[in-house]
Short mmCIF file of C-alpha atoms and ligand atoms in Angstrom, two decimals:
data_model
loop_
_atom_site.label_atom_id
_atom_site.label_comp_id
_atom_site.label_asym_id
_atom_site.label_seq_id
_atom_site.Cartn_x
_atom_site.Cartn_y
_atom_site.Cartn_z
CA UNK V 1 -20.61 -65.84 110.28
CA UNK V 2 -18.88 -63.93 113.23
CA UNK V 3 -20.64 -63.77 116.52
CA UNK V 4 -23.91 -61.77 116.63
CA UNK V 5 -23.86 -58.13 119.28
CA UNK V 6 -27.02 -58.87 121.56
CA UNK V 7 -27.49 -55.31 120.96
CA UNK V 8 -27.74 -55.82 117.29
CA UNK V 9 -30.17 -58.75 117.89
CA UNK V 10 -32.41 -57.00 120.39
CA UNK V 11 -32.69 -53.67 118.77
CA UNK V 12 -33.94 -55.15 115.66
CA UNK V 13 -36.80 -57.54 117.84
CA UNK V 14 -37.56 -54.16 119.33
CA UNK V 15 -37.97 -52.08 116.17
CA UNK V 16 -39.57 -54.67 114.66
CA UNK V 17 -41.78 -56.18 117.30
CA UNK V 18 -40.60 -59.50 117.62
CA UNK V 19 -38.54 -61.40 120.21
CA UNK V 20 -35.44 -63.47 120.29
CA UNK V 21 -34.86 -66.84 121.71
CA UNK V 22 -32.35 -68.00 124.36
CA UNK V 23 -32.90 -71.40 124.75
CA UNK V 24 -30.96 -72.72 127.48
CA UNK V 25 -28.41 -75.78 126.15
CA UNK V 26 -26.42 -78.39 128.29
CA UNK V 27 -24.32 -80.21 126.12
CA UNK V 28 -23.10 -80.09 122.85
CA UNK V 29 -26.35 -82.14 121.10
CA UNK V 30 -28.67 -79.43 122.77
CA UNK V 31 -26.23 -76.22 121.88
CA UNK V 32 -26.43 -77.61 118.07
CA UNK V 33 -29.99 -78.19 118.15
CA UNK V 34 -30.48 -74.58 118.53
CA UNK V 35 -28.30 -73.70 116.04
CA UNK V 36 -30.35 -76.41 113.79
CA UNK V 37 -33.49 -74.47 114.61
CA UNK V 38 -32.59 -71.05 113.90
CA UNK V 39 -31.20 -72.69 110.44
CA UNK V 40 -33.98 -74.25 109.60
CA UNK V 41 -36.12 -71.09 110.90
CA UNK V 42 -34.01 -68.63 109.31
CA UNK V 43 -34.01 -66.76 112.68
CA UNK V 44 -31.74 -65.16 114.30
CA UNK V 45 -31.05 -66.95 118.20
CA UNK V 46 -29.32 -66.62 121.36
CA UNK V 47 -27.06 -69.57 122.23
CA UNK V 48 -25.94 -70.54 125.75
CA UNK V 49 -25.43 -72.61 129.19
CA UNK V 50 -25.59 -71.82 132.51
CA UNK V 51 -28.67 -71.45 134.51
CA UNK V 52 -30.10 -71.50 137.47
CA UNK V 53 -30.35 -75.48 137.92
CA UNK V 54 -27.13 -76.17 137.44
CA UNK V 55 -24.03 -77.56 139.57
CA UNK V 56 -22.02 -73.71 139.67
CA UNK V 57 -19.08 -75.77 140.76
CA UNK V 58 -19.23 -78.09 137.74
CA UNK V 59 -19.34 -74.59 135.49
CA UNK V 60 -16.49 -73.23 136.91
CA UNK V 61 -14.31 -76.13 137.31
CA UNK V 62 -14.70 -76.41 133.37
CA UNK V 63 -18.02 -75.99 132.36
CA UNK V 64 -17.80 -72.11 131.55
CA UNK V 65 -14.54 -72.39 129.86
CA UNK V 66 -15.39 -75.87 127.36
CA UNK V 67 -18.74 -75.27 126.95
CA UNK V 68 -18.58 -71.40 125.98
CA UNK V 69 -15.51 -72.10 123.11
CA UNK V 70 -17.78 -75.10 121.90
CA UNK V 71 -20.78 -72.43 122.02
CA UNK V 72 -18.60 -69.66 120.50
CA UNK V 73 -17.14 -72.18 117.79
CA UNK V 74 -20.91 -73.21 116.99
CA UNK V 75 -22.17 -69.61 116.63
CA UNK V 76 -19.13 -68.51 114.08
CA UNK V 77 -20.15 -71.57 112.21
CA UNK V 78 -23.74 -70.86 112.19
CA UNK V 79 -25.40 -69.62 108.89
CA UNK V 80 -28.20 -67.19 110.96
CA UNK V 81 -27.29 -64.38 113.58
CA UNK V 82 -25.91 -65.96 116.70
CA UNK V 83 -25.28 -64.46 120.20
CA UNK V 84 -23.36 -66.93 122.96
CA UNK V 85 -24.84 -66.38 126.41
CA UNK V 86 -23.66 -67.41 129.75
CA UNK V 87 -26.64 -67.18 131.81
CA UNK V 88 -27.91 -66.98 135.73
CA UNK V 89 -24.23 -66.96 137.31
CA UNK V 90 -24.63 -67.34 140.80
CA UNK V 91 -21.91 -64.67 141.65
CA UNK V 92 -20.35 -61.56 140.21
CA UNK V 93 -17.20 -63.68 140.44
CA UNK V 94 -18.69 -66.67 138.38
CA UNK V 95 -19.84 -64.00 135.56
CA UNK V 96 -16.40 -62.65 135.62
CA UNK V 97 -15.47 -66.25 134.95
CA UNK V 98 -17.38 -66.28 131.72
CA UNK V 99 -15.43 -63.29 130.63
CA UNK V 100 -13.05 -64.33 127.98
CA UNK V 101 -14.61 -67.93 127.36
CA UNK V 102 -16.57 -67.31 124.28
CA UNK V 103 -19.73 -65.62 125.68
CA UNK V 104 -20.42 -62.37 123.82
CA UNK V 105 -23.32 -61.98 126.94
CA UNK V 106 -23.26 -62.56 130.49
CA UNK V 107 -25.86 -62.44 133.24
CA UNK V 108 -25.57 -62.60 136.86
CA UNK V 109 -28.17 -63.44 139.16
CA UNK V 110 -29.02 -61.50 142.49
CA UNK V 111 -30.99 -63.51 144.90
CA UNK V 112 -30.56 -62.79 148.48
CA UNK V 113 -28.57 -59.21 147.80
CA UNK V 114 -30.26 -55.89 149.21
CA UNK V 115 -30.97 -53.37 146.05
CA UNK V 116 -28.31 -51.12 146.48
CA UNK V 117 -25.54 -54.01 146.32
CA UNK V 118 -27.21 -55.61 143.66
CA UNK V 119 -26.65 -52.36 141.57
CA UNK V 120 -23.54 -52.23 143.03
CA UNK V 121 -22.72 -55.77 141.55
CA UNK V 122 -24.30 -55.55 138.32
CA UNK V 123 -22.63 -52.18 137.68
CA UNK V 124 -19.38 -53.41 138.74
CA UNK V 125 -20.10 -56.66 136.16
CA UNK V 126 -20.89 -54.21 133.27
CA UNK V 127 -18.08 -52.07 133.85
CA UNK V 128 -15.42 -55.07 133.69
CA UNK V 129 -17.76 -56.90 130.88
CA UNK V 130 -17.91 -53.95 128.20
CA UNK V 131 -14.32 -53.39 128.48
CA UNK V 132 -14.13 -57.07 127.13
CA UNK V 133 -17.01 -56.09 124.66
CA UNK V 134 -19.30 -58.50 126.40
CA UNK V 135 -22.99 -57.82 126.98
CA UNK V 136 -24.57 -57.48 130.50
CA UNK V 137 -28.52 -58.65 131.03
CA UNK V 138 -28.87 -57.41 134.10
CA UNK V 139 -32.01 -58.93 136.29
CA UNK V 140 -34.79 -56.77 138.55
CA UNK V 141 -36.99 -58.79 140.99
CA UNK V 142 -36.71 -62.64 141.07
CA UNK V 143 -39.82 -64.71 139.59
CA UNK V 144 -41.94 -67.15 141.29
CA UNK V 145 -40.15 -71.16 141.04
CA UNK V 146 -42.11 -74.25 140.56
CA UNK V 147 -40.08 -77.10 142.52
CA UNK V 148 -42.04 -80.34 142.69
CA UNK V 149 -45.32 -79.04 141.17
CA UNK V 150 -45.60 -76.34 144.16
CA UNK V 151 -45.77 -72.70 143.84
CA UNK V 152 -43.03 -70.77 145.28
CA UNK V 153 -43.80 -67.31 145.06
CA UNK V 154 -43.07 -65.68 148.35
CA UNK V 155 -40.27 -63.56 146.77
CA UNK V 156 -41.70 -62.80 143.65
CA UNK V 157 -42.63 -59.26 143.16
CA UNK V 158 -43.90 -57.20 140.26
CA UNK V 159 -41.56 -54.80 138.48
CA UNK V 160 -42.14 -51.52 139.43
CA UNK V 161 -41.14 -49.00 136.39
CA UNK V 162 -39.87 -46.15 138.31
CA UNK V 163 -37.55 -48.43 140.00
CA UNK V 164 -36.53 -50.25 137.32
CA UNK V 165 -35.61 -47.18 135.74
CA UNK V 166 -33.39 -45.96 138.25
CA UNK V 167 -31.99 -49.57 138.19
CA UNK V 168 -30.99 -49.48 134.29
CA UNK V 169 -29.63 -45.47 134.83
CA UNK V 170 -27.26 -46.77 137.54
CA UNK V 171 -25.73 -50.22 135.95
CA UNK V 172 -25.60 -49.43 132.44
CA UNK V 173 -26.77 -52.62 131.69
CA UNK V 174 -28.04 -53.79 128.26
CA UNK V 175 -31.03 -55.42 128.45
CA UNK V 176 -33.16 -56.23 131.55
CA UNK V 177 -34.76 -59.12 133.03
CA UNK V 178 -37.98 -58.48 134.10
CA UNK V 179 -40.78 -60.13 136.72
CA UNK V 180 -43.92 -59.19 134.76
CA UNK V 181 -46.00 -62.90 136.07
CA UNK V 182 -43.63 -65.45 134.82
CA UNK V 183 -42.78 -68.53 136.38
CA UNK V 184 -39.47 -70.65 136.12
CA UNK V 185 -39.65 -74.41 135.70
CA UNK V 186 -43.19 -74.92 134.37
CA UNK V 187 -43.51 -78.33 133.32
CA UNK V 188 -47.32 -78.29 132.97
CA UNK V 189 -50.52 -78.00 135.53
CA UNK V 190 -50.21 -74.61 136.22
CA UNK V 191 -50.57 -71.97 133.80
CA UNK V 192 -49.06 -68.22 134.71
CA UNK V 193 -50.72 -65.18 133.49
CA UNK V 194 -48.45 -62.48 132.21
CA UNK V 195 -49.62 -58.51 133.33
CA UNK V 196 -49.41 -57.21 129.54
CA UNK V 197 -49.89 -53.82 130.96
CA UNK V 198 -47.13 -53.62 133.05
CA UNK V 199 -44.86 -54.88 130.24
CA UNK V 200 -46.30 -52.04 128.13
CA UNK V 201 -45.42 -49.31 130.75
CA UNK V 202 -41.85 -50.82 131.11
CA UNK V 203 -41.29 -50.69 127.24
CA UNK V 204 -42.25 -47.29 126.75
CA UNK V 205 -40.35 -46.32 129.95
CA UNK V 206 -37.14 -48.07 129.83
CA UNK V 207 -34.36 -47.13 126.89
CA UNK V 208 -32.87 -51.10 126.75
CA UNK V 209 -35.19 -54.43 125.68
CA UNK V 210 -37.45 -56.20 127.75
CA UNK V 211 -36.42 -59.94 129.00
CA UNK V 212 -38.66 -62.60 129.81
CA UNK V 213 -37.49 -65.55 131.70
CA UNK V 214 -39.41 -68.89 132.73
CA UNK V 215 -40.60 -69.24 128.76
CA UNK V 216 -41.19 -72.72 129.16
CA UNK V 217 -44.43 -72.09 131.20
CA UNK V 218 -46.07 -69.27 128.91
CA UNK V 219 -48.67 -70.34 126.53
CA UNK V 220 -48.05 -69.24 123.06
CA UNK V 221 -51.13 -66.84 122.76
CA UNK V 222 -50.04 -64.79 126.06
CA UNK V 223 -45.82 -65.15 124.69
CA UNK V 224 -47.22 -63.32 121.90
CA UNK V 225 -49.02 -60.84 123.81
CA UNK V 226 -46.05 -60.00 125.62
CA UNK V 227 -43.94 -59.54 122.57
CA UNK V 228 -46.41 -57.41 121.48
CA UNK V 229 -46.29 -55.68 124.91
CA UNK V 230 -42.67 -55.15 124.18
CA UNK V 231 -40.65 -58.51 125.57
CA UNK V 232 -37.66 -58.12 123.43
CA UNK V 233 -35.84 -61.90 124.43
CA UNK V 234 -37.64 -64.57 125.74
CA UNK V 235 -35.41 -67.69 128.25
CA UNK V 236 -36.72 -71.18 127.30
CA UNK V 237 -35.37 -73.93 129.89
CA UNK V 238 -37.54 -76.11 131.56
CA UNK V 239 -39.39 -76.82 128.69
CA UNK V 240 -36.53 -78.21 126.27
CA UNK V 241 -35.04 -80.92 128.45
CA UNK V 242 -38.76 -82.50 129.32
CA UNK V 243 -38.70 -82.67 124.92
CA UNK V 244 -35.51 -83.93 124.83
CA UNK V 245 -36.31 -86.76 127.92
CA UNK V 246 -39.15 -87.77 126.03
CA UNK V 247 -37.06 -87.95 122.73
CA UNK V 248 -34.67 -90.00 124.13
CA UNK V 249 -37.18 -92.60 125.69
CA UNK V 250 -38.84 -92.37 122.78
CA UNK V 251 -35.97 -93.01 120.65
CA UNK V 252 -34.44 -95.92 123.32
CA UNK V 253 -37.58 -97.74 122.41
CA UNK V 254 -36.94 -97.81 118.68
CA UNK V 255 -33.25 -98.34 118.76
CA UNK V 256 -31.25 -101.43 117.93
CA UNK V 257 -29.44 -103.56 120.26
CA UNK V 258 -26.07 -102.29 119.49
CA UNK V 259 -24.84 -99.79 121.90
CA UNK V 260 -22.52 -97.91 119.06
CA UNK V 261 -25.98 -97.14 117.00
CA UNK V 262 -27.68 -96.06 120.12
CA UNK V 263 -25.52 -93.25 121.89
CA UNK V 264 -23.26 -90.90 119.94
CA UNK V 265 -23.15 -92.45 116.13
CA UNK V 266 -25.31 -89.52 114.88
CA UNK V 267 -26.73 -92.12 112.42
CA UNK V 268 -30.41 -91.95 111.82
CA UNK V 269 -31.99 -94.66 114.36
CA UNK V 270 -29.50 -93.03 117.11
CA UNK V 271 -31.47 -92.14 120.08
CA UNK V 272 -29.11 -89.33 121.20
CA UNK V 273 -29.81 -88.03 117.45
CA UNK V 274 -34.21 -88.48 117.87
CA UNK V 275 -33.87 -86.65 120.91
CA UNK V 276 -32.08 -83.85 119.64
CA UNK V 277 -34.23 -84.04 116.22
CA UNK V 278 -37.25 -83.71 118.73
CA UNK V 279 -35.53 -80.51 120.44
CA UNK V 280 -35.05 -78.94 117.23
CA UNK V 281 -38.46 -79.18 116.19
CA UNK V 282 -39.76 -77.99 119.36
CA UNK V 283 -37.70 -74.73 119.25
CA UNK V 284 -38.67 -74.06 116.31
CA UNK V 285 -41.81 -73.88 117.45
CA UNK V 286 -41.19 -71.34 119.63
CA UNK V 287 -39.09 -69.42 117.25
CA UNK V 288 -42.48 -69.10 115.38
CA UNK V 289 -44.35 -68.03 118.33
CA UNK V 290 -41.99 -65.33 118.91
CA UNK V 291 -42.28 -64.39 115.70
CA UNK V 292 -38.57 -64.64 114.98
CA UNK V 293 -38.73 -67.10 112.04
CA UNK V 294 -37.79 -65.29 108.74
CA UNK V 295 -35.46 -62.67 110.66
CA UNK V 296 -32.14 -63.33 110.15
CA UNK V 297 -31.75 -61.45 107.21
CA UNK V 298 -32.59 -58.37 109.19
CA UNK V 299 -29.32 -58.00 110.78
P1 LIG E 301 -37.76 -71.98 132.26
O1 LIG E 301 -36.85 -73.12 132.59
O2 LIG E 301 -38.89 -71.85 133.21
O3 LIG E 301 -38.16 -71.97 130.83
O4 LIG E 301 -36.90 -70.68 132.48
C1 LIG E 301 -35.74 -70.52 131.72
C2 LIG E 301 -35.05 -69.29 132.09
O5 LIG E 301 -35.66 -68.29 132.39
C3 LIG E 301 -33.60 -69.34 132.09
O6 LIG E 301 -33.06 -68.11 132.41
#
């Protein structure tokens, strides 16, 4: 199957009130775990690396460049709708990078720029991105972080539609990220609550879909509210490598002595293998909570 537009994916999830998964990967077990998900969920998915957590040097040493034609070579071979993401580059440089690598979508993140020059920089991005027929997500307002089970929220800020408006009229940008309550890196005892209203007055406002990021930290019932509210693509991190630690121990426990059968046979009683098994399941989860199970053969 060729590489799925993120336009294609997102206008369907928005006609059809459902969202799409990006479930942030970082290696190839996790990136085909994904794919094994939306296979198994008949759903269509977002596929990716990149991120705010991760070592930007690494990614542009080689990260961006092996990682997206792994990603890109996993999505053509995928049997359900497949968009490649490079996600959360820390410069309009580094998403430039990702131009040309296999990512059909690109995101750059903002933090620390005044307004005008991120609009500046994200129109810039989308101008030199659509040329290459690349997607831009572009992001407005930064969410609230959990680092070591504290609360930083300081920057966090509400959307506000009128500006956000003005923000999508200027860049040109395809989708947009939005701070509606969301946290990143949730990994349990502390439970966000999402302003469903405000969503709802973005959606009807705005003419591209609706982002969520910080999934991991969302309870199903209020993920579905949002979709609901209009979120069009929902950003799973966090979440996905605490499932795939616990996999592994798990799976280190059970495993025989011999190294070979361990790490990297991809024979049952592998504990590389339970781990990813353990991912799969777990997106598919949330491909079911986001009510994106069943519609691949929408697009
Ligand atoms: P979490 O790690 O909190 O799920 O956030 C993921 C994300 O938004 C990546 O862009």
């Amino acid at each position: 199957m060729t590489i799925a537009a993120l336009s294609d994916l997102l206008t369907d999830a928005r006609e059809h009130r459902y969202a799409v998964g990006y479930f942030e990967a970082w290696d190839v077990y996790s990136l085909e775990a994904v794919v094994a998900a939306a296979e198994a969920e008949q759903s269509p998915v977002i596929i990716g690396i990149g991120g705010l957590t991760a070592n930007h040097a690494w990614l542009r040493e080689q990260g961006i460049a092996v990682y997206g034609a792994v990603a890109a070579m996993l999505a053509e071979r995928a049997k359900t709708p497949t968009a490649v993401m490079y996600n959360e580059a820390d410069s309009l440089d580094e998403a430039r990078s990702a131009l040309g690598c296999g990512f059909n979508t690109v995101m750059m993140v903002g933090q620390g720029m005044t307004m005008e020059r991120l609009i500046e920089t994200t129109a810039a991005l989308v101008a030199e991105a659509h040329a290459a027929r690349v997607a831009v997500e572009g992001e407005f307002d930064e969410l609230g972080e959990m680092r070591d089970g504290v609360l930083h929220d300081e920057e966090a800020r509400l959307t506000d539609v009128d500006a956000a408006v003005e923000f999508v009229r200027r860049t040109n940008v395809d989708c947009l990220a939005v701070s509606v309550g969301s946290v990143h890196f949730v990994t349990g005892g502390y439970t966000p609550t999402l302003h469903t209203s405000r969503i709802r007055e973005l959606a009807d406002a705005l003419t591209v879909p609706l982002v969520l990021h910080g999934g991991s930290g969302v309870p199903p019932e209020q993920l579905q509210a949002a979709v609901q509210a209009g979120i069009s693509k929902v950003n799973v991190g966090t979440r996905l490598k605490q499932v795939f630690g616990e996999g592994l121990a798990l799976g280190l426990q059970r495993a025989s002595a011999d190294p070979n059968l361990t790490y990297g046979s991809r024979l049952p009683g592998d504990a590389m293998t339970a781990a990813a098994l353990a991912l799969t399941q777990e997106i598919r989860r949330y491909m079911q909570t986001l009510g994106s199970s069943g519609k691949a053969a929408n697009k």
